[in-house]
Short mmCIF file of C-alpha atoms in Angstrom, two decimals:
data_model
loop_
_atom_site.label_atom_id
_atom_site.label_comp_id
_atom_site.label_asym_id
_atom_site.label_seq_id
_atom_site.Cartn_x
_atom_site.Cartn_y
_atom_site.Cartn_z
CA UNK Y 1194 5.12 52.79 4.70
CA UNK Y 1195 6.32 49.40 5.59
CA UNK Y 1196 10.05 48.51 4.71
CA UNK Y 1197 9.10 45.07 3.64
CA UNK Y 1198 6.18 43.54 2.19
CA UNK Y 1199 2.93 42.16 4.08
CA UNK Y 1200 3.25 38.65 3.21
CA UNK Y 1201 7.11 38.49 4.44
CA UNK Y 1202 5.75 38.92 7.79
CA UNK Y 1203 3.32 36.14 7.48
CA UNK Y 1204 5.66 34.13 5.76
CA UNK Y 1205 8.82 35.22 7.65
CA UNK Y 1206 11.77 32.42 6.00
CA UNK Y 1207 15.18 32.17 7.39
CA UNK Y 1208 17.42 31.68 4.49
CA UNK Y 1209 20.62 31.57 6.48
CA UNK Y 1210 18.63 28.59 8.15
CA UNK Y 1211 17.39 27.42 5.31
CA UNK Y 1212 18.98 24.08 3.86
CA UNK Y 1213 19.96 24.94 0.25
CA UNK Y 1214 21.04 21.78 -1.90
CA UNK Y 1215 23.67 22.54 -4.22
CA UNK Y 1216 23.94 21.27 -7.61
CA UNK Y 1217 27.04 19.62 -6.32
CA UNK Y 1218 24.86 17.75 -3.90
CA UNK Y 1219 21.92 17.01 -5.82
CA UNK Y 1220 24.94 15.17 -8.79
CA UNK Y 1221 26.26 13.19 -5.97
CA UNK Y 1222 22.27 11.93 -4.74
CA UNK Y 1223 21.72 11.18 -8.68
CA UNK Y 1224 25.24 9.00 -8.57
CA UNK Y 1225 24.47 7.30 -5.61
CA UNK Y 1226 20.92 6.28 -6.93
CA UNK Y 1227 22.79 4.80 -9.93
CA UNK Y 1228 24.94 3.04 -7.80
CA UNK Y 1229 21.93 1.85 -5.89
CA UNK Y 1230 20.46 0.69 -9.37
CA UNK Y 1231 23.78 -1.12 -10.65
CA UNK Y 1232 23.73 -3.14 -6.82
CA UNK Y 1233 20.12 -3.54 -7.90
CA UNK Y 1234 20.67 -5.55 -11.22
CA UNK Y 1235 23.75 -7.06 -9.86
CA UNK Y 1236 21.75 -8.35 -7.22
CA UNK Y 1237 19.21 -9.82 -9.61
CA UNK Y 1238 21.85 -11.52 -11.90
CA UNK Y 1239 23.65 -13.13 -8.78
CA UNK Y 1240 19.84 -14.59 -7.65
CA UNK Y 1241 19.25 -16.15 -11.31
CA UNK Y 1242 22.58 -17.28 -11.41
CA UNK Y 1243 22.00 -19.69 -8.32
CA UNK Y 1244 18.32 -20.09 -8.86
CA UNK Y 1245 18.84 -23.16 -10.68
CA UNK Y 1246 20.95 -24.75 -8.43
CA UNK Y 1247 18.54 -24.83 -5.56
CA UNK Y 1248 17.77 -28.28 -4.88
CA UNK Y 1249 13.91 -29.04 -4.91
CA UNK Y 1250 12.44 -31.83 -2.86
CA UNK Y 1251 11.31 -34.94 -4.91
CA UNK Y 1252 7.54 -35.30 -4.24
CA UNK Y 1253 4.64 -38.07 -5.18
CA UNK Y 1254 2.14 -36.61 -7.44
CA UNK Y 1255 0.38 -39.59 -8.04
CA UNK Y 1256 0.38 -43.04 -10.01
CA UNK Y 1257 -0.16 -43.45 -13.34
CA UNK Y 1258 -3.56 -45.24 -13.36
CA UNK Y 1259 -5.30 -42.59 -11.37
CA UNK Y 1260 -5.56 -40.51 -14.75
CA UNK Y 1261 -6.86 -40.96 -18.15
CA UNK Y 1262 -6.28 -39.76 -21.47
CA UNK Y 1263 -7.22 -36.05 -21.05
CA UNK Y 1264 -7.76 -35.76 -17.36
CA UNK Y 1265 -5.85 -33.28 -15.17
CA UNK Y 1266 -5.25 -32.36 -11.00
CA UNK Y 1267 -3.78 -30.07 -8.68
CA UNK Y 1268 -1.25 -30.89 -6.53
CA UNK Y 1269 1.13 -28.72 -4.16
CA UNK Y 1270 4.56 -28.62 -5.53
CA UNK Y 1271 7.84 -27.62 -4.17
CA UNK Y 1272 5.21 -26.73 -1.17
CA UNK Y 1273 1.45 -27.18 -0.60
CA UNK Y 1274 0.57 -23.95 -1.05
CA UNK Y 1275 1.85 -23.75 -4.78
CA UNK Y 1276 -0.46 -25.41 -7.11
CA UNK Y 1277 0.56 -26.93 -9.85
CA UNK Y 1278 -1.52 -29.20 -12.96
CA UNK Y 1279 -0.43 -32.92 -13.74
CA UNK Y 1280 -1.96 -33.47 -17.18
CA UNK Y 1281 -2.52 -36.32 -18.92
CA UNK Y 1282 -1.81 -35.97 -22.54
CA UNK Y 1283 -1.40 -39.21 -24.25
CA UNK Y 1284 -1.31 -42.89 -22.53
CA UNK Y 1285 2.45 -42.36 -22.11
CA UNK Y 1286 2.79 -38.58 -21.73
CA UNK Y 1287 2.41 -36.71 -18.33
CA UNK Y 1288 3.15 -32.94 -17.87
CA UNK Y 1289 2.94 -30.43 -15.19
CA UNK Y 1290 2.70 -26.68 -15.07
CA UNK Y 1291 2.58 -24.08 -12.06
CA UNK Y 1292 -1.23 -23.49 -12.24
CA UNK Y 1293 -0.45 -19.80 -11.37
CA UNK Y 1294 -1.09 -18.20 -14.98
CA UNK Y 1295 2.30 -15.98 -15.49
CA UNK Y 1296 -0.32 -12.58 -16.18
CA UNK Y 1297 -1.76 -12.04 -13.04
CA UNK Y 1298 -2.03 -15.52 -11.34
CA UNK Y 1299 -5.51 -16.75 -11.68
CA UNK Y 1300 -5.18 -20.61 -11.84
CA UNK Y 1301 -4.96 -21.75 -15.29
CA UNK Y 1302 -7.15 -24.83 -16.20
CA UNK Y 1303 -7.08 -27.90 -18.70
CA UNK Y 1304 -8.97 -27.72 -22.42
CA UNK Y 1305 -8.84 -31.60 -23.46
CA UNK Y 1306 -10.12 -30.69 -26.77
CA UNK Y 1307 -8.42 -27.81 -27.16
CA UNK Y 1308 -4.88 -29.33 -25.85
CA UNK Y 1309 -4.19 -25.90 -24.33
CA UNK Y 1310 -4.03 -24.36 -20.32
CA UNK Y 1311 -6.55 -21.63 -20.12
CA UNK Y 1312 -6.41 -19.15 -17.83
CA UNK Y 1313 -10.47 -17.38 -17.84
CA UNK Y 1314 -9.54 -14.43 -16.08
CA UNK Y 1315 -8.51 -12.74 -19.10
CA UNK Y 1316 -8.59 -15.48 -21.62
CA UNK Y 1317 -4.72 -16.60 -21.70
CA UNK Y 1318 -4.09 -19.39 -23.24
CA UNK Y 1319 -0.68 -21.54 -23.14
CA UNK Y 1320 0.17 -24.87 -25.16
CA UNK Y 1321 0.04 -28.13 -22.79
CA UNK Y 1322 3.04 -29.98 -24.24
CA UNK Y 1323 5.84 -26.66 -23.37
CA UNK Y 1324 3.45 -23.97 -21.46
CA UNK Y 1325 4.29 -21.47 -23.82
CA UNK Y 1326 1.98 -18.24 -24.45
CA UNK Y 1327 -0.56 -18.89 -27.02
CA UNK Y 1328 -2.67 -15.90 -27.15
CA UNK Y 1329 -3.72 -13.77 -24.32
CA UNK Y 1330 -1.46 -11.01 -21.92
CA UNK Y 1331 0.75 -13.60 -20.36
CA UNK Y 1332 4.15 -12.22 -20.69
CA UNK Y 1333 6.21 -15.61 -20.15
CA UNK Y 1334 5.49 -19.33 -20.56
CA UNK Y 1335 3.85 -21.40 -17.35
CA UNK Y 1336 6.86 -22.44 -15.08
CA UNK Y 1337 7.53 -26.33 -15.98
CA UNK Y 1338 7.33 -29.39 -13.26
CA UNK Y 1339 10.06 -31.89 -14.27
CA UNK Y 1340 8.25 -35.00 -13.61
CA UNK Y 1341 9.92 -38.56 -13.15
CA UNK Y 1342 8.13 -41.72 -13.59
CA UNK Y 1343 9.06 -44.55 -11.03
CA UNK Y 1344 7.24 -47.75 -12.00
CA UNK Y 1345 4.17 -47.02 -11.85
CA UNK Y 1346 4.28 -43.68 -9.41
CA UNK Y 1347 4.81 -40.05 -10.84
CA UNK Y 1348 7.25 -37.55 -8.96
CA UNK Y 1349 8.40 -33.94 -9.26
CA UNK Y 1350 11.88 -33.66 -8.75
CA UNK Y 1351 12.23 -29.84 -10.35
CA UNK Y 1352 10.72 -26.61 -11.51
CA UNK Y 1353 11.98 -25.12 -15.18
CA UNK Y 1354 11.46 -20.95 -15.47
CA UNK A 239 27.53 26.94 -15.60
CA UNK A 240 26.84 25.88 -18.90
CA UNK A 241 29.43 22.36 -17.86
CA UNK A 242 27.37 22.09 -14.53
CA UNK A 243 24.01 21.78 -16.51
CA UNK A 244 25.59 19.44 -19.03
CA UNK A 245 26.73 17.52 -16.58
CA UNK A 246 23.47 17.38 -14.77
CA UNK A 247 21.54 16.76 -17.32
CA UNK A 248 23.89 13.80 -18.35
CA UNK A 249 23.81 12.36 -15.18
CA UNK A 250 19.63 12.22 -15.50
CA UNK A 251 20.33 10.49 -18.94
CA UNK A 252 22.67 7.76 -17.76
CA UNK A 253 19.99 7.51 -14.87
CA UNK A 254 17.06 6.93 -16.96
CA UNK A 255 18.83 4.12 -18.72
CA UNK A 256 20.16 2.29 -16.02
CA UNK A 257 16.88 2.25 -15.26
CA UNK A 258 15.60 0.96 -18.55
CA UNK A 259 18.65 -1.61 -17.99
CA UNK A 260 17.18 -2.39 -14.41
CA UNK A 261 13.61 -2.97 -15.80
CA UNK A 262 14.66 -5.52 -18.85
CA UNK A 263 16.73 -7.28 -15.81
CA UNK A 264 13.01 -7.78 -14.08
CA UNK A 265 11.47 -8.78 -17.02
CA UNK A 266 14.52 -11.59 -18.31
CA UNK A 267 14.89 -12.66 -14.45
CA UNK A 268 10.63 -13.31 -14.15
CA UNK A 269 11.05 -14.99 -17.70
CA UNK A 270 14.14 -17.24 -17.33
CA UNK A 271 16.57 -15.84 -19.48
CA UNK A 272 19.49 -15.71 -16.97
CA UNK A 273 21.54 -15.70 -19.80
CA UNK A 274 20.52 -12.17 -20.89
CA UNK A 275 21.23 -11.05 -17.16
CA UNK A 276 25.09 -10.62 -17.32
CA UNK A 277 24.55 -8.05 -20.28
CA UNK A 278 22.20 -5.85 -18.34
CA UNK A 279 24.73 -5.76 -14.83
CA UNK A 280 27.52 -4.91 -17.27
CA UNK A 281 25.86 -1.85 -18.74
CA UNK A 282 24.40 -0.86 -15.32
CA UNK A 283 28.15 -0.81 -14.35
CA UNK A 284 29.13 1.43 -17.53
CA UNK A 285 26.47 3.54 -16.54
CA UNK A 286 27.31 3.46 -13.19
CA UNK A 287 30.79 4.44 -14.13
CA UNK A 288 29.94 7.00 -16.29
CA UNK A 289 27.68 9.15 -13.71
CA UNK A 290 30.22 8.69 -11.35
CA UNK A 291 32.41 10.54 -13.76
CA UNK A 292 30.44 13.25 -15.05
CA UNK A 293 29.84 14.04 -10.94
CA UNK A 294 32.96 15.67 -11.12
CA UNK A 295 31.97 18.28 -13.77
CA UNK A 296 29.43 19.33 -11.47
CA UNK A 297 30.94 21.69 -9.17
#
């Protein structure tokens, strides 16, 4: 009879070789994750801290007359490859929203009658005058274009979170 | 053996509320509420603190 049992021969483990984590070990791994979390969230305060200080280009959206009452269009803002909606609202009021809806980032469109951003991909809706969440699964309001009007030209000079 | 435990299972606590702490700083940073920010790093810290405390327990 066999001193040992079958399957220790086909599963023959070192244990001296083995590498056995000790409890001491595995506290210290769980202390430097924490650490690794705190630099995390530190990190993330720091970055909204100087967020707002980054200085966006000023940039021509368009002129005044090219809208009316109601009408909306896309335009590239702080680079071409971020849209962004210049609405219309009243004969004196312009906004501008990031057209990237804050759920998922379908592009959000214009309701005249409604006086509300829609996004259709899953029926978000946001008010035109602040972007904030009217119904829907956004979780945050639209990011807001600070516009400028010179004479008769419209510029962004800024993006509000 | 009975500390060692404690103090393991402690240290997972703290963990899984820095982590909660971590998460809401996502969620305020994506939303704009740097104000909210500050709060969240200085419990991280706490925590941070604490687990480096209770790593001594576990010897």
């Amino acid at each position: 009879m066999p001193d040992q049992p079958a399957w220790k021969d086909d599963f023959p483990v070192s244990w001296p070789d083995d590498h056995l984590v000790t409890r001491r070990e595995f506290t210290k791994t769980l202390a430097w994750v924490s650490c690794a979390s705190f630099v995390a969230t530190a990190a993330l305060t720091a970055k909204a801290a100087t967020r707002g200080q980054e200085a966006l280009p000023a940039l021509k959206v368009g002129e005044v007359g090219e809208l009316s009452v109601g009408e909306s269009r896309v335009f590239g803002y702080p680079a071409a490859d971020e849209p962004c909606l210049l609405v219309r609202t009243e004969a004196d009021t312009f906004v501008a929203y990031s057209q990237k809806c804050t759920h998922l980032g379908c592009p959000v469109v214009y309701e005249a009658a409604e006086r509300r951003l829609h996004c259709p991909c899953h029926a978000g809706f946001f008010d035109v005058m602040n972007g904030r969440v009217l119904a829907g699964p956004p979780p945050r309001p639209l990011p807001r274009i600070r516009l400028e009007r010179r004479g008769d030209e419209l510029w962004a000079v800024g993006v509000t979170a | 053996m009975i500390r060692v435990h404690a103090a393991l299972a402690a240290v997972a606590f703290v963990l899984l509320i820095q982590w909660g702490l971590l998460s809401a700083a996502v969620s305020g940073y994506l939303a704009g509420h740097a104000d909210l920010l500050a709060y969240f790093t200085l419990g991280s810290f706490l925590c941070l603190a604490a687990a480096w405390r209770l790593t001594r327990y576990a010897r």
